């Protein structure tokens, strides 16, 4: 943990942070406690349970110097070596063969987060929901953005779509990251709408018109961006 008066900032560390004001909630709805010990070298982290993956990424509130969140059954072809700079590795989909690691600097994601914060006015006042597994880069980025900004984060991977829909309203989620396939499975929310949703960010594939129309109907106050 950092000493009083010596708080680590993103600009000084080049690493992703889990700010103290950010609360993380597991699929069960229980709050996830941060680990107290700061991370060291590079680690390969199983993506399930998602709550355990998050605490493994951010021991002590600062991301490991290098990490990759892997789906069940994945094994690296080579040892995952500690990078020369703080980084993370995302995996390709594997549709054309064995999933491959793609390295990104953590600083590049920090820059994207700053850009989104300015563009969408997202910040610690928001509550994020992530529907997918953290081995998917969209879900991992969404989680990293929420924690880096100090926002609340609801991890909903593996939860039935009807329960995901209920949590979005019950938890007053304001920011939703999802793929078109995940959004397509969401049923009509209890009460007919999610009034608190103000931004829906879709990635991973093109959003079809029918799903777009359903989302606009269910979240009338939300801006939808692909």
CSV table of C-alpha atoms in Angstrom, one decimal:
chain,number,residue,atom,x,y,z
A,1,UNK,CA,0.0,0.0,0.0
A,2,UNK,CA,1.1,3.6,-0.6
A,3,UNK,CA,2.2,5.8,2.3
A,4,UNK,CA,0.1,8.9,3.1
A,5,UNK,CA,1.2,11.7,0.9
A,6,UNK,CA,2.9,9.4,-1.7
A,7,UNK,CA,-0.1,8.1,-3.6
A,8,UNK,CA,0.9,6.5,-6.9
A,9,UNK,CA,-0.6,8.1,-10.0
A,10,UNK,CA,-1.0,6.8,-13.5
A,11,UNK,CA,1.3,9.4,-15.0
A,12,UNK,CA,4.1,8.5,-12.5
A,13,UNK,CA,3.7,4.7,-12.7
A,14,UNK,CA,2.6,4.1,-16.3
A,15,UNK,CA,0.2,1.4,-14.9
A,16,UNK,CA,-3.5,0.9,-14.5
A,17,UNK,CA,-4.9,1.6,-11.1
A,18,UNK,CA,-7.8,0.4,-9.0
A,19,UNK,CA,-8.7,3.6,-7.1
A,20,UNK,CA,-9.9,3.3,-3.6
A,21,UNK,CA,-13.3,4.9,-4.3
A,22,UNK,CA,-14.1,2.3,-6.9
A,23,UNK,CA,-16.2,-0.6,-5.7
A,24,UNK,CA,-16.3,-3.9,-7.5
A,25,UNK,CA,-19.3,-6.3,-7.3
A,26,UNK,CA,-19.2,-10.0,-8.2
A,27,UNK,CA,-21.9,-11.7,-10.2
A,28,UNK,CA,-23.5,-12.6,-6.9
A,29,UNK,CA,-23.8,-9.0,-6.0
A,30,UNK,CA,-21.3,-9.2,-3.2
A,31,UNK,CA,-18.6,-6.5,-2.9
A,32,UNK,CA,-15.1,-7.7,-3.8
A,33,UNK,CA,-12.3,-6.8,-1.4
A,34,UNK,CA,-9.0,-5.6,-2.8
A,35,UNK,CA,-5.9,-7.5,-1.9
A,36,UNK,CA,-3.4,-5.6,0.2
A,37,UNK,CA,-0.2,-6.8,-1.4
A,38,UNK,CA,1.2,-5.0,-4.4
A,39,UNK,CA,1.9,-7.2,-7.5
A,40,UNK,CA,5.3,-7.9,-8.9
A,41,UNK,CA,6.2,-9.5,-12.2
A,42,UNK,CA,4.1,-10.8,-15.1
A,43,UNK,CA,1.3,-13.3,-14.5
A,44,UNK,CA,-1.1,-15.4,-16.5
A,45,UNK,CA,-4.6,-15.1,-14.8
A,46,UNK,CA,-7.6,-17.4,-15.4
A,47,UNK,CA,-10.6,-15.2,-16.2
A,48,UNK,CA,-13.1,-17.1,-14.0
A,49,UNK,CA,-14.3,-16.3,-11.4
A,50,UNK,CA,-14.1,-12.7,-12.7
A,51,UNK,CA,-13.9,-11.3,-9.2
A,52,UNK,CA,-10.8,-13.4,-8.4
A,53,UNK,CA,-9.2,-12.3,-11.7
A,54,UNK,CA,-9.7,-8.6,-10.9
A,55,UNK,CA,-8.0,-9.0,-7.5
A,56,UNK,CA,-5.2,-10.9,-9.1
A,57,UNK,CA,-4.6,-8.2,-11.6
A,58,UNK,CA,-4.7,-5.4,-9.1
A,59,UNK,CA,-3.1,-6.5,-5.8
A,60,UNK,CA,-2.6,-3.4,-3.7
A,61,UNK,CA,-4.6,-1.3,-6.1
A,62,UNK,CA,-2.0,-1.1,-8.9
A,63,UNK,CA,-1.9,-3.5,-11.8
A,64,UNK,CA,0.8,-6.2,-12.1
A,65,UNK,CA,3.7,-5.0,-14.2
A,66,UNK,CA,2.6,-7.5,-16.9
A,67,UNK,CA,-0.5,-9.7,-17.1
A,68,UNK,CA,-2.7,-11.7,-19.4
A,69,UNK,CA,-6.3,-12.8,-18.6
A,70,UNK,CA,-6.8,-16.2,-20.2
A,71,UNK,CA,-9.9,-18.3,-20.9
A,72,UNK,CA,-10.3,-21.7,-19.3
A,73,UNK,CA,-8.0,-24.3,-20.7
A,74,UNK,CA,-5.6,-21.8,-22.3
A,75,UNK,CA,-1.9,-22.5,-21.9
A,76,UNK,CA,0.8,-20.2,-23.3
A,77,UNK,CA,3.0,-21.6,-26.0
A,78,UNK,CA,5.9,-19.9,-24.3
A,79,UNK,CA,6.5,-18.6,-20.8
A,80,UNK,CA,4.9,-15.3,-20.2
A,81,UNK,CA,7.9,-13.2,-19.5
A,82,UNK,CA,8.0,-9.9,-17.6
A,83,UNK,CA,8.0,-7.0,-20.2
A,84,UNK,CA,10.4,-4.1,-20.1
A,85,UNK,CA,7.6,-1.7,-19.6
A,86,UNK,CA,4.2,-2.1,-17.8
A,87,UNK,CA,2.0,-4.0,-20.3
A,88,UNK,CA,-0.9,-6.3,-20.7
A,89,UNK,CA,-1.6,-9.1,-23.2
A,90,UNK,CA,-4.9,-9.6,-24.9
A,91,UNK,CA,-5.7,-12.9,-26.7
A,92,UNK,CA,-6.9,-13.2,-30.3
A,93,UNK,CA,-10.2,-15.0,-30.8
A,94,UNK,CA,-8.6,-18.2,-31.9
A,95,UNK,CA,-10.9,-18.6,-35.0
A,96,UNK,CA,-7.9,-19.1,-37.3
A,97,UNK,CA,-5.8,-21.2,-34.9
A,98,UNK,CA,-4.3,-21.2,-31.4
A,99,UNK,CA,-5.1,-17.9,-29.7
A,100,UNK,CA,-2.1,-15.5,-29.8
A,101,UNK,CA,-1.0,-12.9,-27.3
A,102,UNK,CA,-1.1,-9.3,-28.4
A,103,UNK,CA,0.9,-7.0,-26.2
A,104,UNK,CA,-0.3,-3.5,-25.3
A,105,UNK,CA,1.4,-1.0,-23.0
A,106,UNK,CA,-0.7,-0.2,-20.0
A,107,UNK,CA,0.1,3.4,-20.8
A,108,UNK,CA,-1.8,3.1,-24.1
A,109,UNK,CA,-4.9,2.0,-22.3
A,110,UNK,CA,-4.4,4.9,-19.7
A,111,UNK,CA,-4.4,7.3,-22.7
A,112,UNK,CA,-7.6,5.8,-24.1
A,113,UNK,CA,-9.2,6.1,-20.7
A,114,UNK,CA,-8.3,9.8,-20.5
A,115,UNK,CA,-9.7,10.3,-24.0
A,116,UNK,CA,-13.0,8.5,-23.1
A,117,UNK,CA,-13.3,10.5,-19.8
A,118,UNK,CA,-13.2,13.7,-21.8
A,119,UNK,CA,-15.4,12.5,-24.7
A,120,UNK,CA,-18.1,10.8,-22.7
A,121,UNK,CA,-17.8,12.7,-19.4
A,122,UNK,CA,-17.4,9.3,-17.6
A,123,UNK,CA,-15.8,9.2,-14.1
A,124,UNK,CA,-16.1,8.3,-10.5
A,125,UNK,CA,-19.8,9.3,-10.4
A,126,UNK,CA,-20.6,6.4,-12.8
A,127,UNK,CA,-21.5,2.7,-12.3
A,128,UNK,CA,-20.2,0.3,-15.0
A,129,UNK,CA,-21.5,-3.1,-16.0
A,130,UNK,CA,-19.5,-5.6,-17.9
A,131,UNK,CA,-21.3,-8.6,-19.4
A,132,UNK,CA,-18.4,-10.6,-20.9
A,133,UNK,CA,-15.5,-12.6,-19.6
A,134,UNK,CA,-12.3,-10.6,-18.8
A,135,UNK,CA,-10.3,-12.7,-21.3
A,136,UNK,CA,-12.2,-10.7,-24.0
A,137,UNK,CA,-10.4,-7.4,-24.6
A,138,UNK,CA,-13.6,-5.3,-24.6
A,139,UNK,CA,-14.7,-6.5,-21.1
A,140,UNK,CA,-11.1,-6.2,-19.8
A,141,UNK,CA,-10.8,-2.6,-21.1
A,142,UNK,CA,-14.2,-1.7,-19.6
A,143,UNK,CA,-13.2,-3.0,-16.2
A,144,UNK,CA,-9.9,-1.3,-16.4
A,145,UNK,CA,-11.6,2.0,-17.3
A,146,UNK,CA,-14.1,1.8,-14.5
A,147,UNK,CA,-11.4,1.1,-11.8
A,148,UNK,CA,-8.9,3.6,-13.2
A,149,UNK,CA,-11.6,6.4,-13.0
A,150,UNK,CA,-12.8,5.4,-9.6
A,151,UNK,CA,-16.3,4.2,-10.8
A,152,UNK,CA,-18.2,1.3,-9.5
A,153,UNK,CA,-17.9,-2.0,-11.5
A,154,UNK,CA,-20.4,-4.8,-11.8
A,155,UNK,CA,-19.0,-8.0,-13.2
A,156,UNK,CA,-21.9,-9.9,-14.8
A,157,UNK,CA,-20.1,-12.6,-16.9
A,158,UNK,CA,-21.8,-16.0,-16.5
A,159,UNK,CA,-25.0,-14.6,-15.1
A,160,UNK,CA,-28.3,-15.4,-16.9
A,161,UNK,CA,-29.4,-12.6,-19.2
A,162,UNK,CA,-32.6,-12.0,-17.3
A,163,UNK,CA,-30.6,-11.6,-14.1
A,164,UNK,CA,-28.2,-9.3,-15.9
A,165,UNK,CA,-31.1,-7.2,-17.0
A,166,UNK,CA,-32.4,-7.0,-13.5
A,167,UNK,CA,-29.0,-6.0,-12.1
A,168,UNK,CA,-28.6,-3.2,-14.6
A,169,UNK,CA,-31.6,-1.5,-13.1
A,170,UNK,CA,-31.2,-2.5,-9.4
A,171,UNK,CA,-27.6,-1.3,-9.3
A,172,UNK,CA,-28.4,1.9,-11.2
A,173,UNK,CA,-25.8,1.2,-13.8
A,174,UNK,CA,-25.0,4.2,-16.0
A,175,UNK,CA,-22.4,2.8,-18.4
A,176,UNK,CA,-22.8,-0.6,-20.2
A,177,UNK,CA,-20.1,-2.3,-22.3
A,178,UNK,CA,-21.3,-5.2,-24.4
A,179,UNK,CA,-20.9,-7.1,-27.7
A,180,UNK,CA,-23.9,-7.3,-30.0
A,181,UNK,CA,-24.4,-11.0,-29.1
A,182,UNK,CA,-24.5,-10.2,-25.4
A,183,UNK,CA,-26.9,-7.2,-26.0
A,184,UNK,CA,-29.1,-9.4,-28.1
A,185,UNK,CA,-29.7,-11.8,-25.2
A,186,UNK,CA,-30.9,-9.1,-22.8
A,187,UNK,CA,-34.6,-9.3,-22.2
A,188,UNK,CA,-36.9,-6.4,-21.5
A,189,UNK,CA,-35.9,-5.0,-18.2
A,190,UNK,CA,-38.2,-5.1,-15.2
A,191,UNK,CA,-40.4,-2.0,-15.5
A,192,UNK,CA,-39.7,-1.8,-19.2
A,193,UNK,CA,-36.7,0.5,-19.2
A,194,UNK,CA,-33.3,1.1,-17.6
A,195,UNK,CA,-33.7,4.9,-16.8
A,196,UNK,CA,-30.3,5.3,-15.3
A,197,UNK,CA,-28.3,4.0,-18.4
A,198,UNK,CA,-26.8,7.0,-20.1
A,199,UNK,CA,-24.1,5.4,-22.3
A,200,UNK,CA,-24.0,2.0,-24.1
A,201,UNK,CA,-20.7,1.1,-25.8
A,202,UNK,CA,-20.8,-1.8,-28.2
A,203,UNK,CA,-17.7,-3.5,-29.6
A,204,UNK,CA,-16.6,-6.8,-31.1
A,205,UNK,CA,-18.9,-6.9,-34.1
A,206,UNK,CA,-21.4,-4.8,-36.1
A,207,UNK,CA,-24.6,-4.0,-34.3
A,208,UNK,CA,-27.7,-5.1,-36.2
A,209,UNK,CA,-30.7,-2.7,-36.5
A,210,UNK,CA,-33.1,-4.8,-34.5
A,211,UNK,CA,-30.8,-5.0,-31.5
A,212,UNK,CA,-30.0,-1.3,-31.8
A,213,UNK,CA,-33.8,-0.5,-31.7
A,214,UNK,CA,-34.4,-2.7,-28.7
A,215,UNK,CA,-31.5,-1.1,-26.8
A,216,UNK,CA,-32.8,2.4,-27.6
A,217,UNK,CA,-36.3,1.4,-26.4
A,218,UNK,CA,-35.0,-0.2,-23.2
A,219,UNK,CA,-32.6,2.6,-22.4
A,220,UNK,CA,-34.3,5.8,-23.7
A,221,UNK,CA,-31.9,8.1,-21.9
A,222,UNK,CA,-28.7,6.4,-23.2
A,223,UNK,CA,-26.4,7.4,-26.0
A,224,UNK,CA,-25.4,4.3,-28.0
A,225,UNK,CA,-22.0,4.2,-29.6
A,226,UNK,CA,-20.3,1.5,-31.6
